[in-house]
């Protein structure tokens, strides 16, 4: 896998040092010893991939890190990245029985990381049955967590899987879109390499964007899995906007002196791949979701003196998790509530002026407050207002039903209305956590294997 496009410089590491440092060996054992090993553990039920949490923690306590990692990987092949990016407060740790006793929950994410880091350090490959012992061949379109989980599960069970990714590196948001202080792009690529060693084939830099391309895949493969994620972020659609398409490493990303408009995913991908090393002046991020916060924090760490987050609703309505909001405040991000951009102008010196109005609720709708216009002088505007699915490609897929911009699938199997197509991850759930995408990909793989088994009988 060509990782030359990824930066390995000290400046990036210093600016984006990990948010949660790893546990030391001793601290991990002490923490693991606190676990009550609940029967019918609520943490396992709360994890979308149903990792045997007490099982892997017990192995850490007894010093069996390899066994612990294998227990995690059995349920979740992306256990390493999930350990870093899962919102554990609302998943496994949020369900820990300790919280009912007003005690600190077991630090499941950090323990999971401890086991996975040790496994990686050992250089061992994930055990698998002989690849290619089944006839089933599956193409997974999109190289993000859903496709990776689907492909890995198929190969672990003897089928053949090929991941087709339009960018130069697989990993999807794990490689390009998660803030560096949570998950380094290099760690995402290392995890993908582990999956490749299971026998998964990767075709990167290949765009599937036409009926002809789909027909070619249908001719080559038995089943197609759609792990498309979400498409490019939505534009602000206001006068003066200078949006650009989402780009990847080695492509035409803005350099450190770029000015104008760059969406949140572009900004995150740009610094993670070394194409953006510094920002100055004032940055305005439009939106208040988790990706918006990642972009705002990144802007601060890249050197922007002032970073505002502009949101058309109030604090209580923002979609970002509480801990993300607190983190942004600690980073020095300032919030402008009930404010909406209406135009972008440039002054005589070329500096941006973001024109805004105050908005309020009226009869269930947002309306501009009279005489509330204001303008913010800034150097960069970062739209972060959600992502739109790849509608155009999906329209070409026969028998596939779309609802509210998402692909409709059977909840148990991930199968679409077209029996040769399965789907999972953000393009089905509308954009949830990495661990949800992993669960969706794995579920679809198991269903495909079952269908293939029935057909063979
Ligand atoms: S994958 Fe995420 S939700 Fe599941 S146990 Fe690990 S950290 Fe918790």
Coordinates of N, CA, C and O and ligand atoms in Angstrom, one line a residue, residues 47-49 51 53 76 82 86 88 91-92 108-109 112 435, ligand 1:
X47 N -22.5 -2.3 22.7 CA -21.5 -2.2 21.6 C -22.2 -2.6 20.3 O -22.7 -3.8 20.3
X48 N -22.3 -1.8 19.3 CA -22.9 -2.3 18.0 C -22.3 -3.5 17.4 O -23.0 -4.3 16.7
X49 N -21.0 -3.8 17.7 CA -20.4 -5.0 17.2 C -20.4 -6.2 18.2 O -19.9 -7.2 18.0
X51 N -18.8 -6.8 20.9 CA -17.5 -7.3 21.4 C -17.7 -7.9 22.8 O -18.5 -7.4 23.6
X53 N -16.8 -7.8 25.9 CA -16.0 -6.9 26.7 C -15.5 -7.5 27.9 O -14.2 -7.5 28.1
X76 N -14.9 -7.5 15.9 CA -14.8 -6.2 15.3 C -13.3 -6.1 14.7 O -12.4 -5.8 15.5
X82 N -11.7 1.6 16.4 CA -12.9 1.9 17.2 C -12.5 2.2 18.7 O -13.1 3.1 19.3
X86 N -14.6 5.6 19.1 CA -15.9 5.3 19.6 C -16.3 6.4 20.6 O -15.5 6.6 21.5
X88 N -17.5 6.3 23.6 CA -17.7 5.3 24.6 C -18.7 5.7 25.6 O -19.4 4.9 26.2
X91 N -21.9 4.6 24.5 CA -22.0 3.2 24.0 C -21.6 2.3 25.2 O -22.2 2.3 26.2
X92 N -20.5 1.6 25.1 CA -20.1 0.5 26.1 C -19.9 1.1 27.5 O -20.5 0.6 28.5
X108 N -13.2 1.1 29.0 CA -13.2 0.0 28.0 C -12.4 0.4 26.7 O -11.7 -0.4 26.2
X109 N -12.7 1.7 26.3 CA -12.0 2.1 25.0 C -10.4 2.0 25.2 O -9.7 1.5 24.3
X112 N -9.3 -1.6 25.4 CA -9.3 -2.2 24.0 C -8.1 -1.7 23.2 O -7.5 -2.5 22.5
X435 N -18.1 2.4 14.4 CA -18.5 1.0 14.9 C -19.9 0.6 14.4 O -20.1 -0.6 14.1
Ligands
LIG1 S1 -16.0 -1.2 19.7 FE1 -16.5 0.8 20.6 S2 -18.5 0.6 21.5 FE2 -17.7 -1.5 21.1 S3 -16.7 -2.1 23.1 FE3 -15.1 -1.2 21.7 S4 -15.0 1.0 22.3 FE4 -16.9 0.1 23.1

